[in-house]
Short mmCIF file of the C-alpha atoms (twelve columns), coordinates in Angstrom:
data_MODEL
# 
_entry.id   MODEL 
# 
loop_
_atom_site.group_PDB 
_atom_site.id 
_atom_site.type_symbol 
_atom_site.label_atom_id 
_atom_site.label_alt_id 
_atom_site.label_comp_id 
_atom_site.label_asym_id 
_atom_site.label_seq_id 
_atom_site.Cartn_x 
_atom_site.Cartn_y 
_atom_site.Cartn_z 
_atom_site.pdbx_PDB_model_num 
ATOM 1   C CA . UNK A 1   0.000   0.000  0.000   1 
ATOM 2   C CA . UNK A 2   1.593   3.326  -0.891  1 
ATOM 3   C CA . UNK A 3   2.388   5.610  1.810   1 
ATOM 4   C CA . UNK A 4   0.543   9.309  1.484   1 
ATOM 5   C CA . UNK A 5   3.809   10.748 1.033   1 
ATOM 6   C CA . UNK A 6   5.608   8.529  -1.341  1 
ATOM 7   C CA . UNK A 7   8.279   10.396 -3.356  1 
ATOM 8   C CA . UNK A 8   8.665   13.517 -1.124  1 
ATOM 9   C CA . UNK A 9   11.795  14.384 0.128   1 
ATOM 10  C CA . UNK A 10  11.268  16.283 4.010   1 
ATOM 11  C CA . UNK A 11  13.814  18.587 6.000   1 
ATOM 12  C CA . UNK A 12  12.352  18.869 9.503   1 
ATOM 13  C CA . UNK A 13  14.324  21.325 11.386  1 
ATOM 14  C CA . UNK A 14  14.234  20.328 15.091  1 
ATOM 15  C CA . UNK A 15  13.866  16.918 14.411  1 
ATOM 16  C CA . UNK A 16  15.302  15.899 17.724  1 
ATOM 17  C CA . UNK A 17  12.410  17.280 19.875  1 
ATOM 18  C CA . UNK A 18  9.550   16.074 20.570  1 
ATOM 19  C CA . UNK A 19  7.043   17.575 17.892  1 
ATOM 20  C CA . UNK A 20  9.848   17.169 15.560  1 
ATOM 21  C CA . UNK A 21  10.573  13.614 16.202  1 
ATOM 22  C CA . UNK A 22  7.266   12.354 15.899  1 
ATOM 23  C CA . UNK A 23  6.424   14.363 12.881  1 
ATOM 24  C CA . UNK A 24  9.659   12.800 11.358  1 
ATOM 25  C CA . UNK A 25  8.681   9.317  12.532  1 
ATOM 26  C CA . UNK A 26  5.415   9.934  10.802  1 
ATOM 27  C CA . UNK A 27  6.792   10.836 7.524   1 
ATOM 28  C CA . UNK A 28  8.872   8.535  7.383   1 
ATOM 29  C CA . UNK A 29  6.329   5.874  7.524   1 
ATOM 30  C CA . UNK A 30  4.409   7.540  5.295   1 
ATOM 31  C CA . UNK A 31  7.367   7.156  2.615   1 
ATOM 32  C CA . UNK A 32  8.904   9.963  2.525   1 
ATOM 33  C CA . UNK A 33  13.072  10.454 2.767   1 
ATOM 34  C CA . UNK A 34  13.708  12.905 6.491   1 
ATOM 35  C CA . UNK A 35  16.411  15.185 6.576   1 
ATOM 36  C CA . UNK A 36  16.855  15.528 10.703  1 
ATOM 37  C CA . UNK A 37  17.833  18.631 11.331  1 
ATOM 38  C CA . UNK A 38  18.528  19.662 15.002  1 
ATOM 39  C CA . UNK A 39  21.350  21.698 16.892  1 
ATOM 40  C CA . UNK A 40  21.657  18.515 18.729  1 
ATOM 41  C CA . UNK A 41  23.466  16.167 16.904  1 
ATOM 42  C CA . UNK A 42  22.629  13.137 19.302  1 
ATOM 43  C CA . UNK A 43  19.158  14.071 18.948  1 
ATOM 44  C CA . UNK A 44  18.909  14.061 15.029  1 
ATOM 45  C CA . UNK A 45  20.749  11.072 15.529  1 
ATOM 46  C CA . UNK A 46  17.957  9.698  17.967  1 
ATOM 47  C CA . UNK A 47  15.658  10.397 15.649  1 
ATOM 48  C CA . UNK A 48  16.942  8.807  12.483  1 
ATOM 49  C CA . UNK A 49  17.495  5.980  14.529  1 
ATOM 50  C CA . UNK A 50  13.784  6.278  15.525  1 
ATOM 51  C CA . UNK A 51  13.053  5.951  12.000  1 
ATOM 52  C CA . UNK A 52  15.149  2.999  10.814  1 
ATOM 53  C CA . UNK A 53  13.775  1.082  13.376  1 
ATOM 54  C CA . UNK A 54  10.248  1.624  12.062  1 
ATOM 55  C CA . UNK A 55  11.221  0.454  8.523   1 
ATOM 56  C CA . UNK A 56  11.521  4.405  6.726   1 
ATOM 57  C CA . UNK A 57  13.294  4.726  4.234   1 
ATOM 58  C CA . UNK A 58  16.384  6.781  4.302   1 
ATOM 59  C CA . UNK A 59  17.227  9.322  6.389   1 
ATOM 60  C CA . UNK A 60  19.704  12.054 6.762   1 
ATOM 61  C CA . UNK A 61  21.162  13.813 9.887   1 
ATOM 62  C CA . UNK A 62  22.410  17.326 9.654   1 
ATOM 63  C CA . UNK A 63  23.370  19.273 13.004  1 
ATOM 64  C CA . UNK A 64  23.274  23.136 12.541  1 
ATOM 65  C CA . UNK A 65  21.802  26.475 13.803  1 
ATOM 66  C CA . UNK A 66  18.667  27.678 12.215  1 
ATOM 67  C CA . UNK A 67  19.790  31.021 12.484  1 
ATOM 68  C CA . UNK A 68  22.813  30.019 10.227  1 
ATOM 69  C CA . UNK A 69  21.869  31.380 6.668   1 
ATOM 70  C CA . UNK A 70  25.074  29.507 5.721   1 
ATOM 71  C CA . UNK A 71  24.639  26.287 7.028   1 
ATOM 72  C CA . UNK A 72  20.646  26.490 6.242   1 
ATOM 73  C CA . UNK A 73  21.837  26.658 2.588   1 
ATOM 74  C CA . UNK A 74  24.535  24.035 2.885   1 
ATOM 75  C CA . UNK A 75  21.968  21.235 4.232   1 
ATOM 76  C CA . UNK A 76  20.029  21.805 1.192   1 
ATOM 77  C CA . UNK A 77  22.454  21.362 -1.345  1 
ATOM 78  C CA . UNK A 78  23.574  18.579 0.896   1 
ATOM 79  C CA . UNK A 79  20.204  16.853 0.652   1 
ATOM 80  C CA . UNK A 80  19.544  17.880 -2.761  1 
ATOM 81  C CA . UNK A 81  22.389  15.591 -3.654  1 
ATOM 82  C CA . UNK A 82  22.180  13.151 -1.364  1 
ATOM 83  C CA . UNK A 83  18.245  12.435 -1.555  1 
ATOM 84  C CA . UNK A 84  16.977  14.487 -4.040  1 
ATOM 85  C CA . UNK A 85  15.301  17.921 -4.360  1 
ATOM 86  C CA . UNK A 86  13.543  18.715 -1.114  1 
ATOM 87  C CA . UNK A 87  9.458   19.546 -1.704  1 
ATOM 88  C CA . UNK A 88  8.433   19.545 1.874   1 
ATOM 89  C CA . UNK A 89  9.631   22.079 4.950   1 
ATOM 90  C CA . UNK A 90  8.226   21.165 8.250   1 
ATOM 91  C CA . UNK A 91  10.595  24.625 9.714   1 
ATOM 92  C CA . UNK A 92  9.453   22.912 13.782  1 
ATOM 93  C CA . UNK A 93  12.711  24.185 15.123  1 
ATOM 94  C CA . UNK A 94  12.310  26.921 18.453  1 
ATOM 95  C CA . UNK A 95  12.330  27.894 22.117  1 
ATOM 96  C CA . UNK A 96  9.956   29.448 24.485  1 
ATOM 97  C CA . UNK A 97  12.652  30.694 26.521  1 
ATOM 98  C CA . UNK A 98  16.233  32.874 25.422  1 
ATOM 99  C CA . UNK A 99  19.480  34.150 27.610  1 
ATOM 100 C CA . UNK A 100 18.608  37.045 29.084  1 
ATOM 101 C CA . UNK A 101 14.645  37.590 28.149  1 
ATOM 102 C CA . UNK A 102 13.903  37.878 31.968  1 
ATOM 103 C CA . UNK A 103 11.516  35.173 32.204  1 
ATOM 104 C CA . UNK A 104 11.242  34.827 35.693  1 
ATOM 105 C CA . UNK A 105 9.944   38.539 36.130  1 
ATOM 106 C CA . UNK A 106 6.384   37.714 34.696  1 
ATOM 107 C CA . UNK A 107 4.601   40.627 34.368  1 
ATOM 108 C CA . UNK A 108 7.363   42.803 34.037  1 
ATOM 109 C CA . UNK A 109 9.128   40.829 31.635  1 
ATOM 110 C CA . UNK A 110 9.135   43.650 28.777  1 
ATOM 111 C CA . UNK A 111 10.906  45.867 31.134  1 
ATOM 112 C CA . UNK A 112 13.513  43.692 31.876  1 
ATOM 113 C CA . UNK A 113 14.353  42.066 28.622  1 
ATOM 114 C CA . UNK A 114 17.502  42.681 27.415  1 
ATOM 115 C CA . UNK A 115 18.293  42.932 23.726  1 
ATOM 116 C CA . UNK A 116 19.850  39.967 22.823  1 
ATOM 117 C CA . UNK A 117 17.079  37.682 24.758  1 
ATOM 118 C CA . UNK A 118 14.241  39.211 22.463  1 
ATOM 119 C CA . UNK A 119 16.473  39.032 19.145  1 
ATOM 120 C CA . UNK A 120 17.651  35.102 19.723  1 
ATOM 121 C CA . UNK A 121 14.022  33.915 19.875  1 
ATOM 122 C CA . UNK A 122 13.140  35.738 16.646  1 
ATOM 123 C CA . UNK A 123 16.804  34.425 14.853  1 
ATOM 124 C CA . UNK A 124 15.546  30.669 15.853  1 
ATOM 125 C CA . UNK A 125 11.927  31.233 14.911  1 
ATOM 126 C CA . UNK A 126 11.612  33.861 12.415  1 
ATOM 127 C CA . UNK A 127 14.881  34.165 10.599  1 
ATOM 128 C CA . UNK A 128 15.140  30.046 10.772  1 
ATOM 129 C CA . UNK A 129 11.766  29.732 8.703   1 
ATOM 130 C CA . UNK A 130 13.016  32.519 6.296   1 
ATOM 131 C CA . UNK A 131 16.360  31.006 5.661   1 
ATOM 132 C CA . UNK A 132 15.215  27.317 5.142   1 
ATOM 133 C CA . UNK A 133 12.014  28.655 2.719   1 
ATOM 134 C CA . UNK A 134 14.216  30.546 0.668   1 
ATOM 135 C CA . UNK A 135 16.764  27.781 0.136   1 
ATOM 136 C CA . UNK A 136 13.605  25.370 -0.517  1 
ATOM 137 C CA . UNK A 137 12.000  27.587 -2.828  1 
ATOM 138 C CA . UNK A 138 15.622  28.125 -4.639  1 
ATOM 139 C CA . UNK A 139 16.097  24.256 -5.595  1 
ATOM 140 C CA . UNK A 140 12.024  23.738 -6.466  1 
ATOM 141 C CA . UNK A 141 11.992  26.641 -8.687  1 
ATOM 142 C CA . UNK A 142 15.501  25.340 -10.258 1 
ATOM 143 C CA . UNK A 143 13.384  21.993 -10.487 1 
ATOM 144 C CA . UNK A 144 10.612  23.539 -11.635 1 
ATOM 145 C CA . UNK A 145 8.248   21.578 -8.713  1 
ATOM 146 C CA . UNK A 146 5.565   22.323 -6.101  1 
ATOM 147 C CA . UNK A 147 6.139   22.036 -2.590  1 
ATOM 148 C CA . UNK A 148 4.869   22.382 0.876   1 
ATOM 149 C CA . UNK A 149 6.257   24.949 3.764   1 
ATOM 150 C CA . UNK A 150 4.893   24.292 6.959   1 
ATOM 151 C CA . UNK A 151 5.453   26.459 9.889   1 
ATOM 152 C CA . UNK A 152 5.231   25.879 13.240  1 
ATOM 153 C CA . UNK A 153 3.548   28.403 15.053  1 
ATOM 154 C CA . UNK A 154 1.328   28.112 18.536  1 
ATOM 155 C CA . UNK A 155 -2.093  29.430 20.054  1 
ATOM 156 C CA . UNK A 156 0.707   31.679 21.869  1 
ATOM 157 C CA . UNK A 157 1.093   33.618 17.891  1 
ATOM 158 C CA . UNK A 158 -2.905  33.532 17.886  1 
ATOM 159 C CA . UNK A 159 -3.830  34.225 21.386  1 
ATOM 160 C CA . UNK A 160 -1.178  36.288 23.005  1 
ATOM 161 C CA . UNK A 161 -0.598  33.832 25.766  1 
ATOM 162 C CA . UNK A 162 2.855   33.357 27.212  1 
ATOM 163 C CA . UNK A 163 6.172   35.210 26.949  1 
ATOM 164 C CA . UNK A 164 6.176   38.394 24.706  1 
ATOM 165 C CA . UNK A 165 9.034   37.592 22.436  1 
ATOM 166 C CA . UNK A 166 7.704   33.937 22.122  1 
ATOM 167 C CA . UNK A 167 4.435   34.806 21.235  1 
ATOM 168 C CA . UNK A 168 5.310   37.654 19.345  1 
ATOM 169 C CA . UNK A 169 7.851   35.296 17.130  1 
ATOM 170 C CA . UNK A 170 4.864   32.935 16.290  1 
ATOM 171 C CA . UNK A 171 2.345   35.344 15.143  1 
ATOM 172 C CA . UNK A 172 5.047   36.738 13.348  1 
ATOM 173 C CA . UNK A 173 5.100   33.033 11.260  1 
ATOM 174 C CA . UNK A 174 1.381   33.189 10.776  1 
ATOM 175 C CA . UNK A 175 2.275   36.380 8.571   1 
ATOM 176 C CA . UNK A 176 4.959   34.933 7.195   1 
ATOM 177 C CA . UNK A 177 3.666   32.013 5.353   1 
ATOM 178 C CA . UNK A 178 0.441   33.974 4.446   1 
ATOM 179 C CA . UNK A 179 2.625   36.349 2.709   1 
ATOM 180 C CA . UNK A 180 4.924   33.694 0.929   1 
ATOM 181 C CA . UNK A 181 1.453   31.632 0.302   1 
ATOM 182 C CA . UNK A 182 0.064   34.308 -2.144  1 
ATOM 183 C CA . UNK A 183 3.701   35.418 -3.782  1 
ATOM 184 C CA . UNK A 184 4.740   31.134 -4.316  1 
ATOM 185 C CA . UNK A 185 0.730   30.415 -5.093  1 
ATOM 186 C CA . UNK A 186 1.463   30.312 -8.859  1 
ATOM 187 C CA . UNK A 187 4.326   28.316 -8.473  1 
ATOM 188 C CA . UNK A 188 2.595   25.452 -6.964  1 
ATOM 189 C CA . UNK A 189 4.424   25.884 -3.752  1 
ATOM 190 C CA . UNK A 190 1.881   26.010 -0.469  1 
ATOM 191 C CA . UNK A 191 3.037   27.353 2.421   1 
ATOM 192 C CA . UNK A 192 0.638   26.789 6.374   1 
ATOM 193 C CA . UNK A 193 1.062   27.129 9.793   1 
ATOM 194 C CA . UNK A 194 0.369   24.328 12.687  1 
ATOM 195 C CA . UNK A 195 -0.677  26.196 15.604  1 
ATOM 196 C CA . UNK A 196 -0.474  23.795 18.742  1 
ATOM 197 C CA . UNK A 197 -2.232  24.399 21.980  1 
ATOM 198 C CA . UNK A 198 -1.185  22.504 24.872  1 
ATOM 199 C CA . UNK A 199 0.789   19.031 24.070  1 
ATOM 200 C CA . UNK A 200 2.750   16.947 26.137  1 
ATOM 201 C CA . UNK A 201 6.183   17.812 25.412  1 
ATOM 202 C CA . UNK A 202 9.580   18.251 26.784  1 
ATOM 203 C CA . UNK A 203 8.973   22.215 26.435  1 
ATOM 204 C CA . UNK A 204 5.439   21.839 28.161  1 
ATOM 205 C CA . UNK A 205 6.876   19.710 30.696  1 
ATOM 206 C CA . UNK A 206 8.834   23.295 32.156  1 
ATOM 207 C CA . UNK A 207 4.980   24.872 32.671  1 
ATOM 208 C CA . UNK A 208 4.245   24.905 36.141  1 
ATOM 209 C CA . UNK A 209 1.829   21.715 36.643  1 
ATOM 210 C CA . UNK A 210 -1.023  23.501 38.178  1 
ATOM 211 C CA . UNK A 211 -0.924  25.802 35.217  1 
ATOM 212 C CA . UNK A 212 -1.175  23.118 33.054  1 
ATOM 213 C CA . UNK A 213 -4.042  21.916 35.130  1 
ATOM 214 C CA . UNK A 214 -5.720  25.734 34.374  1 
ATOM 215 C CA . UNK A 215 -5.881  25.099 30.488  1 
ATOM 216 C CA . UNK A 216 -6.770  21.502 30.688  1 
ATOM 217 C CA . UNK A 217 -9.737  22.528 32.340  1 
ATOM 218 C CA . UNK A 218 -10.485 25.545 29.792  1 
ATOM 219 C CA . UNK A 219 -10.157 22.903 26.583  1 
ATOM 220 C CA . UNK A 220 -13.570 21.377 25.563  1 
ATOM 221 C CA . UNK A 221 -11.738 18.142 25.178  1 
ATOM 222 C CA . UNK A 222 -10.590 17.818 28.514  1 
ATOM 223 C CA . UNK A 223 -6.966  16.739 27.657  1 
ATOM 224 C CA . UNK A 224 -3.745  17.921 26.761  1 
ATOM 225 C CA . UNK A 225 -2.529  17.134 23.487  1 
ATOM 226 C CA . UNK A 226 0.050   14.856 22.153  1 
ATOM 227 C CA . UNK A 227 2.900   14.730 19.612  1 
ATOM 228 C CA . UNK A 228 1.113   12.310 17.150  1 
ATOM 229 C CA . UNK A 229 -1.925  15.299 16.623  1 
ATOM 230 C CA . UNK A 230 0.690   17.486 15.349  1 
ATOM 231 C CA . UNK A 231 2.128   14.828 13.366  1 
ATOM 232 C CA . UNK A 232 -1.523  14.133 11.942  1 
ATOM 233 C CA . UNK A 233 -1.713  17.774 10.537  1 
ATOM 234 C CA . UNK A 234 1.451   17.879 9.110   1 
ATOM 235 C CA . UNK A 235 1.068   14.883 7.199   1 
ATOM 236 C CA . UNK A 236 -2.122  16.384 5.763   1 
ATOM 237 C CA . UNK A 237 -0.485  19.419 4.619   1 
ATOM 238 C CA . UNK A 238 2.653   17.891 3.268   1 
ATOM 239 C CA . UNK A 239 1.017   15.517 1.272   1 
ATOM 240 C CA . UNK A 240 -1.502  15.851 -1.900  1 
ATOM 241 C CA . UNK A 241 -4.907  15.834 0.092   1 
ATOM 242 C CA . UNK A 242 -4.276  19.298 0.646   1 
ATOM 243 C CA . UNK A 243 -3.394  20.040 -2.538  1 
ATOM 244 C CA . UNK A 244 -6.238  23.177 -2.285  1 
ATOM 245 C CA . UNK A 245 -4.703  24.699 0.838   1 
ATOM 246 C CA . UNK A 246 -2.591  27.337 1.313   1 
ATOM 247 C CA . UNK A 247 -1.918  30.143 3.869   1 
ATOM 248 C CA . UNK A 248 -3.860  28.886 6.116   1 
ATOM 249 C CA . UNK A 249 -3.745  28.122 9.956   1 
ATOM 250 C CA . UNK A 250 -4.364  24.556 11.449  1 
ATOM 251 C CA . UNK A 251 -4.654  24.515 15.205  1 
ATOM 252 C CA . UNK A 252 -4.862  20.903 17.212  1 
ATOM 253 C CA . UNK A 253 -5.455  22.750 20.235  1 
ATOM 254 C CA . UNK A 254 -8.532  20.887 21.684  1 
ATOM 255 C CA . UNK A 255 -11.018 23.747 21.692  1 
ATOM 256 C CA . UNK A 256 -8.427  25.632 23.763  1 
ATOM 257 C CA . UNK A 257 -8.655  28.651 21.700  1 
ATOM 258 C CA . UNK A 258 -11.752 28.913 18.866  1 
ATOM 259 C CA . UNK A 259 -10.919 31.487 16.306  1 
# 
């Protein structure tokens, strides 16, 4: 039986993660070939390991900084010739915290952020998505092939919950791909956002428990998510059944926030 994404070639960028590893898992078994991309080489590794033992096909590991235009283009001319020309971006890679943002200060976190703690979260979330679409786009319009750019964004870029820069980084990736959805439309190149609420993650895991508890109780489906329902949406988007989608906004957030 042929897998839904057959034939696609996928860089996931934090692939090591928890989002990002079962999202890689999942293409994988779908059929497509996974470039793991993390900062944490063990990780990537991890995960490529994750992936062999479920039969995918294969994979590469490549360990860099988003934030890197350099090494961003480097992994895709690495894949390009090592796999074959990459039609699917799942750009997953980020942080909800940064050196310096003054975290700890809550409410008065704006005040006490220094410059370089609100700039590294937008380099990792913002500048990361740019640099790996724009190398993407480069080898598919070379090819002349569609494509799929998914971004990872959060109810945090649609709601305004949690820390400013954070937040403020993933609504900034809900503009971004509906910007680059109506300039690449005519290309055949999509480009959506996953917006998760709540799921059980390593990041999620540093939210104080009863807090946790707070929006469990204020989601309609009484639970907190998991990896696999991001997974599920990206598969959907990367592969043809959404062929009629594009700048759009998918959020597996459990009724947590109804837009």
């Amino acid at each position: 039986m042929a897998g839904r994404l057959d034939g696609k070639i996928a860089v996931v960028t934090g692939a090591g993660g928890g989002l990002g590893r079962e999202t890689s898992v999942r293409f994988a078994q779908e059929g497509a070939r996974v470039v793991c991309q993390d900062l944490d080489e063990g990780a990537a590794k991890a995960t490529a390991d994750a992936i062999a033992s479920a039969g995918g096909p294969d994979t590469m590991v490549w360990t860099c900084d988003v934030s890197d235009s350099a090494a961003i283009d480097a992994m895709f001319a690495a894949a390009s010739e090592r796999l074959g020309v990459v039609d699917v971006l799942v750009s997953n890679a980020g942080v909800d915290r940064t050196p310096g943002d003054a975290f700890e200060e809550g409410g008065v976190q704006l005040a006490l952020m220094s410059d370089d703690g609100w700039q590294r979260m937008l380099d990792i979330h913002l500048n990361g998505a740019f640099y790996c679409s724009r190398a993407m786009v480069r080898g598919l319009v070379e090819a002349k092939r569609g494509g799929s750019i998914i971004c990872m964004s959060s109810v945090a870029g649609t709601s305004g919950w949690g820390p400013v820069h954070y937040a403020t980084a993933k609504a900034g990736l809900l503009g971004f791909v509906r910007s680059i959805a109506r300039m690449l439309g005519g290309l055949g190149i999509r480009a959506n956002a996953i917006c998760p609420g709540v799921i059980d993650t390593a990041m999620t895991r540093n939210i104080p428990s009863e807090m946790i508890d707070g929006l469990r109780l204020l989601t309609p489906l009484g639970r907190v998510g998991e990896a696999r329902d991001i997974a599920a949406a990206a598969v959907y988007l990367a592969g043809d059944e959404s062929a009629f989608v594009t700048g759009q906004a998918i959020s597996p957030n459990g009724g947590l926030v109804i837009a």
